[in-house]
Tab-separated table of C-alpha atoms in Angstrom:
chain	number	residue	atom	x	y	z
A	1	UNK	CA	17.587	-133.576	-128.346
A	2	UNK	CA	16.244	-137.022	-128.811
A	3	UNK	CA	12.916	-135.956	-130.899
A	4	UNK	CA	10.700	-137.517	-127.934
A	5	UNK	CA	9.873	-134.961	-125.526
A	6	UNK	CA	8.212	-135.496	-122.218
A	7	UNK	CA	6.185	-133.361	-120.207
A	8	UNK	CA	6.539	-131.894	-117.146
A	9	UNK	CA	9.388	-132.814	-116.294
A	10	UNK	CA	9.149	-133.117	-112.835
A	11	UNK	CA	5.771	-133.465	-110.998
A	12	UNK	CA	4.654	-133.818	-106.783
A	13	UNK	CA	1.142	-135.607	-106.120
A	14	UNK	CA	-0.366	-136.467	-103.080
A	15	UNK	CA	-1.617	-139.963	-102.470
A	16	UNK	CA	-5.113	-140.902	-104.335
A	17	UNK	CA	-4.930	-138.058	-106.841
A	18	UNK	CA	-4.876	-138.911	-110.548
A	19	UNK	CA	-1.994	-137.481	-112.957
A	20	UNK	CA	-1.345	-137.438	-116.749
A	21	UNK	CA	2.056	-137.681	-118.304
A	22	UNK	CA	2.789	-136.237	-121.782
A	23	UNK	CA	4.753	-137.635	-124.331
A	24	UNK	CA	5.001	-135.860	-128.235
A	25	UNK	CA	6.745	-138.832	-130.964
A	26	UNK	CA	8.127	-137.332	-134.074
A	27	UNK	CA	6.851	-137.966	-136.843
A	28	UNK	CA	6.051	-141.251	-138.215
A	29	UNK	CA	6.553	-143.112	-134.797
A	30	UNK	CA	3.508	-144.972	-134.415
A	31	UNK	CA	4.961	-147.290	-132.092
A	32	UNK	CA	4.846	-145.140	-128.522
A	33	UNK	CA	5.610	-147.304	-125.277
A	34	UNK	CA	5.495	-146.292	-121.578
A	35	UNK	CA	8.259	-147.361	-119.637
A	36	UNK	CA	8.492	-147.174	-115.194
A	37	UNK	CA	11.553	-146.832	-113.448
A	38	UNK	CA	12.028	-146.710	-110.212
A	39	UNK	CA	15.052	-145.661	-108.682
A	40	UNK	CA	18.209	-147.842	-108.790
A	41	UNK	CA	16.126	-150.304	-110.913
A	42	UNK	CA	16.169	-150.475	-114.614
A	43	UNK	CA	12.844	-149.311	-116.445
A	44	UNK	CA	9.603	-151.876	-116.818
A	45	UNK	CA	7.229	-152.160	-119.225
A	46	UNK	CA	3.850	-150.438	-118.739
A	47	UNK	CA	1.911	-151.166	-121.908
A	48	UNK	CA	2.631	-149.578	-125.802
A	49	UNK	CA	0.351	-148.183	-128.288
A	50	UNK	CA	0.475	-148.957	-132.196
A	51	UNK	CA	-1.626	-146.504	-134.539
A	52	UNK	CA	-3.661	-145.541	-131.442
A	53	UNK	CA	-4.586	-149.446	-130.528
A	54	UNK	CA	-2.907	-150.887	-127.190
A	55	UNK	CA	-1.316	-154.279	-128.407
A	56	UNK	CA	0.787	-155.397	-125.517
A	57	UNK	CA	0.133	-154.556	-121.774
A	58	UNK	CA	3.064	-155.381	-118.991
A	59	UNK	CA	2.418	-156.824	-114.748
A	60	UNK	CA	0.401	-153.134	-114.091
A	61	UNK	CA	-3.042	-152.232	-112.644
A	62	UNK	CA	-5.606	-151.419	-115.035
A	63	UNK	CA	-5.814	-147.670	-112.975
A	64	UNK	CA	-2.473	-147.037	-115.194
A	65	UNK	CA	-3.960	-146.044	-118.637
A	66	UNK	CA	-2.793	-144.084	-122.040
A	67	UNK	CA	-4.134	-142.854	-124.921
A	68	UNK	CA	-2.136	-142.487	-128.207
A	69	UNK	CA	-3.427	-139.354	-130.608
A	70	UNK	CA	-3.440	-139.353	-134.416
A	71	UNK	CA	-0.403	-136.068	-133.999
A	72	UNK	CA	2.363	-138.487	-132.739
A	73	UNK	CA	1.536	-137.463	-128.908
A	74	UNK	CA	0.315	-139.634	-126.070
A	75	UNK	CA	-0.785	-139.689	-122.549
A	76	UNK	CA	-0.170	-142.257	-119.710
A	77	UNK	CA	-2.897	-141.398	-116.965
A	78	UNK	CA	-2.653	-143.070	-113.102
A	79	UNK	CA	-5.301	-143.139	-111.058
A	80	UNK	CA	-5.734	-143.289	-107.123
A	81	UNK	CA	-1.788	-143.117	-107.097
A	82	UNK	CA	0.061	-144.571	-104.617
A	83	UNK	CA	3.515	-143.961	-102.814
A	84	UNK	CA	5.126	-146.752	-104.481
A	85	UNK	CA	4.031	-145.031	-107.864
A	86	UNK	CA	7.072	-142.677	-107.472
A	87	UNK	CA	9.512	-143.411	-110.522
A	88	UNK	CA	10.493	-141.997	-113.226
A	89	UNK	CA	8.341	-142.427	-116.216
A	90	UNK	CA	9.776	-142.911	-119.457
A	91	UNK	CA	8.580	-142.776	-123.123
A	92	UNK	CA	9.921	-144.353	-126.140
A	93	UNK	CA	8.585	-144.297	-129.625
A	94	UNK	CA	9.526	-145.932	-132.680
A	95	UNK	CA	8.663	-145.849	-136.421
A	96	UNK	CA	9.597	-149.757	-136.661
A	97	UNK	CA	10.295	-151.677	-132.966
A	98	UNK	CA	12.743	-154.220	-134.808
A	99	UNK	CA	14.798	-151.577	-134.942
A	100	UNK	CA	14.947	-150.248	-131.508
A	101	UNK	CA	12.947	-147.484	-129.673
A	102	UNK	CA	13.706	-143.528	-129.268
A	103	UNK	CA	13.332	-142.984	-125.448
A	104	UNK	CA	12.361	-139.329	-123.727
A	105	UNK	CA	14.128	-137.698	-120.990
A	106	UNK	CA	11.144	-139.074	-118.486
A	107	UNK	CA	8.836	-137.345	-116.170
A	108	UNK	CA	9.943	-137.685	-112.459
A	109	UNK	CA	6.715	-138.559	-110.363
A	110	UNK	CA	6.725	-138.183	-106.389
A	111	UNK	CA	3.955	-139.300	-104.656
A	112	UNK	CA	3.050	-137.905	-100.829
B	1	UNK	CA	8.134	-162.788	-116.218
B	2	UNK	CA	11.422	-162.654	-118.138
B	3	UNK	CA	14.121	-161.342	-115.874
B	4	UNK	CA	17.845	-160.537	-116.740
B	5	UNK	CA	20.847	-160.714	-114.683
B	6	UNK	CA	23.418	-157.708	-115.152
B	7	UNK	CA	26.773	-157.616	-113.859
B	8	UNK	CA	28.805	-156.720	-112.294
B	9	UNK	CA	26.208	-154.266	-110.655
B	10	UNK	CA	28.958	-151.535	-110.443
B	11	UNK	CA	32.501	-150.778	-111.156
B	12	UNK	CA	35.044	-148.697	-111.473
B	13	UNK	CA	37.426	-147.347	-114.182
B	14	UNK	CA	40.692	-145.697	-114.417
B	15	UNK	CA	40.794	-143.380	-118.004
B	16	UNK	CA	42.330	-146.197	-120.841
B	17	UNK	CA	41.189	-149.441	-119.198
B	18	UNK	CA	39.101	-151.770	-121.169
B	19	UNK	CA	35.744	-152.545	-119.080
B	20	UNK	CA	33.200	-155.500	-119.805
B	21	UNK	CA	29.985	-156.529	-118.544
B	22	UNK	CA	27.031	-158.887	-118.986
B	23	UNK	CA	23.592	-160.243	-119.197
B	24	UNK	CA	21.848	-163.226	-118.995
B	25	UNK	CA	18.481	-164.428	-119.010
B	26	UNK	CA	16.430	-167.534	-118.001
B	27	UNK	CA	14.157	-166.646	-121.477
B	28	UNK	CA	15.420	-166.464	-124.796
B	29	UNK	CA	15.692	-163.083	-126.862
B	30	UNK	CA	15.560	-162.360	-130.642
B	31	UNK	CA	17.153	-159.153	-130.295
B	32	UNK	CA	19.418	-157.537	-127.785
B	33	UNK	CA	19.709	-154.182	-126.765
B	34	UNK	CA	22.459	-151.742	-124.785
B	35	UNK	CA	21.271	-148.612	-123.588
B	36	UNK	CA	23.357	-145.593	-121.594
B	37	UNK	CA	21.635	-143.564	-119.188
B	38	UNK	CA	22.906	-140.231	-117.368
B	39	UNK	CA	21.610	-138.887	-114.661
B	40	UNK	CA	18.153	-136.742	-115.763
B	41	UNK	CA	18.181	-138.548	-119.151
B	42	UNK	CA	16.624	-141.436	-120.475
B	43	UNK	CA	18.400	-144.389	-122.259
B	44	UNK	CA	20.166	-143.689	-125.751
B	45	UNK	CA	20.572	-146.506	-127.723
B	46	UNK	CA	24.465	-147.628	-128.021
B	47	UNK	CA	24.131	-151.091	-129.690
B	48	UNK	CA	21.673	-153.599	-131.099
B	49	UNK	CA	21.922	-157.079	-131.990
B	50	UNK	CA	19.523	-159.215	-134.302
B	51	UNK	CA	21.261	-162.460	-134.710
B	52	UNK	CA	22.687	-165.436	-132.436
B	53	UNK	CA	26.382	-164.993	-132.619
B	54	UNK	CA	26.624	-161.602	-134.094
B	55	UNK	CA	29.265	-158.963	-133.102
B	56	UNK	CA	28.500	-155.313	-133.680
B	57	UNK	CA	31.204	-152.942	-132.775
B	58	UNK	CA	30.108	-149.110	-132.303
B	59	UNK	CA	33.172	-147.269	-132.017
B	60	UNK	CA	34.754	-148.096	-128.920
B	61	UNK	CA	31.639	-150.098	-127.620
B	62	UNK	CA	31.965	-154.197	-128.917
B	63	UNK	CA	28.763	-156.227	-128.284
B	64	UNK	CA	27.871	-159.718	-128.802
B	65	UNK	CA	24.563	-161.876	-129.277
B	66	UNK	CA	25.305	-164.867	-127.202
B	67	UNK	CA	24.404	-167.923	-129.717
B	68	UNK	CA	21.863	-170.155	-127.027
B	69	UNK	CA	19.911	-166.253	-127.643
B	70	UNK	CA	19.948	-165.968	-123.737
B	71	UNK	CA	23.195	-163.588	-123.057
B	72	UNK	CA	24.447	-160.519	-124.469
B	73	UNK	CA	27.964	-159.196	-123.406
B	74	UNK	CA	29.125	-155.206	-123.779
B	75	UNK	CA	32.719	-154.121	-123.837
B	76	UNK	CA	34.144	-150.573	-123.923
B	77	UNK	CA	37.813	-150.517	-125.127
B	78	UNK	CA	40.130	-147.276	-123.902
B	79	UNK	CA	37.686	-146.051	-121.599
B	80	UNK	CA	37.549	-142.358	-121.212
B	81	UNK	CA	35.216	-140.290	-118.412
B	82	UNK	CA	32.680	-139.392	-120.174
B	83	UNK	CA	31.458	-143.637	-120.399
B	84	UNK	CA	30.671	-142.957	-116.711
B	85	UNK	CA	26.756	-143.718	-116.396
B	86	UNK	CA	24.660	-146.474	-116.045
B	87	UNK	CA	24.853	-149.309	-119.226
B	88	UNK	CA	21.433	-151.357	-119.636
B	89	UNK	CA	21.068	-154.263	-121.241
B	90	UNK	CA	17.561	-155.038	-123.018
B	91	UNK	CA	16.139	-157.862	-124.645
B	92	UNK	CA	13.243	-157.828	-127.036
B	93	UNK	CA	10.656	-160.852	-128.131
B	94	UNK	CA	8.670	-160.639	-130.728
B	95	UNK	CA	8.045	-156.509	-131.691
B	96	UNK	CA	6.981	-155.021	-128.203
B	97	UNK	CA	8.033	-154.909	-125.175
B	98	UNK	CA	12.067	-154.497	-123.582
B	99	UNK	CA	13.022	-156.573	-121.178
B	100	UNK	CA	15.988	-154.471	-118.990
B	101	UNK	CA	18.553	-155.701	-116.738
B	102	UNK	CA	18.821	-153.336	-113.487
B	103	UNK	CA	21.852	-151.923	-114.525
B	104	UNK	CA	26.120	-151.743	-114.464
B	105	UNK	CA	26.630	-148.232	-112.650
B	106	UNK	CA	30.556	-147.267	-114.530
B	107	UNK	CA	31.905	-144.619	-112.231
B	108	UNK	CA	35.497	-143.616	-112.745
B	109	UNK	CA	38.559	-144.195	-110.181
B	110	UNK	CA	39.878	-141.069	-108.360
């Protein structure tokens, strides 16, 4: 039990739909970041949230988008989703990043 | 983009061998990061370094900052099976986003 919990944890989508990831932080984590992964590869940086705000955005199309809420959750939302979108998605959250970040056990996204 | 070179990319370990891998980068870091990931899990944090030259030990995990801030090195002393997994090495700039090396897969030696 890491205290970051992801949901679902696995999910199938067919090609164009839109999906929304869940991610709850505990308590006091205001940092929240949103991590892809494909398979084999190690995990790159979607974008992170601080005290609801986006302040720092990695290489990805504006149709991936999150949301942070004021209860430690958090949403990453993909639009028009593509095969290559198939990865696992990972949150982390932290209550300071200097001090490293708390990462989920990832949703598992397959595109068809 | 910054980009970090892990290896080796795999290996393999007999129970009470001493392993070792590595990371570099083209960029420098102000803090590196090793992370363990098995399979259905996300990365747990095993070790994190803040300063150039610094050596953190973590039971039977040793890291070290490389001082030119643009290597990292992870070694696991009297390995045992359950180290099998996949290490990561991450560096961090400034208080956002990791930076993660594709990976050392540890598998053990039948």
């Amino acid at each position: 039990e890491t205290g970051v919990t992801q949901s679902p944890t696995h999910l199938i989508k067919t090609r164009g739909q839109q999906v929304t990831l869940r991610c709850s932080s505990q308590s006091g984590h205001n940092t929240v970041s949103w991590y892809q992964q494909a398979l084999g590869q190690g995990p790159q940086f979607i974008f992170q949230y601080y005290r609801e705000e986006e302040n720092g955005r990695g290489n990805f199309p504006p149709r991936f988008s999150g949301l942070q809420f004021p209860n430690y959750s958090s949403e990453l939302n993909v639009n028009a989703l593509e095969l290559d979108d198939s990865a696992l998605y990972l949150c982390a959250s932290s209550p300071d990043p200097d001090y490293g970040y708390t990462f989920g056990s990832g949703t598992r996204l397959t595109v068809v | 983009g910054q980009q970090l070179n892990q290896s080796p990319q795999s290996m393999f370990i007999q129970e009470g061998e001493d392993v070792s891998m590595n990371c570099t980068s083209s960029s420098i870091f102000n803090t590196w990061l090793w992370y363990k990931q098995d399979p259905g899990e996300g990365p747990v944090l095993l070790i994190a370094l803040y300063k150039a030259g610094e050596l953190t030990s973590n039971g039977r995990l040793t890291a070290q900052f490389g001082i030119t801030r643009k290597d990292s090195f992870l070694n696991i002393s009297a390995s045992i099976p359950s180290d099998v997994g996949i290490y990561f090495c991450a560096g961090q700039v400034g208080d956002y986003k990791l930076s993660f090396g594709a990976g050392t897969t540890v598998t053990v030696r039948a």
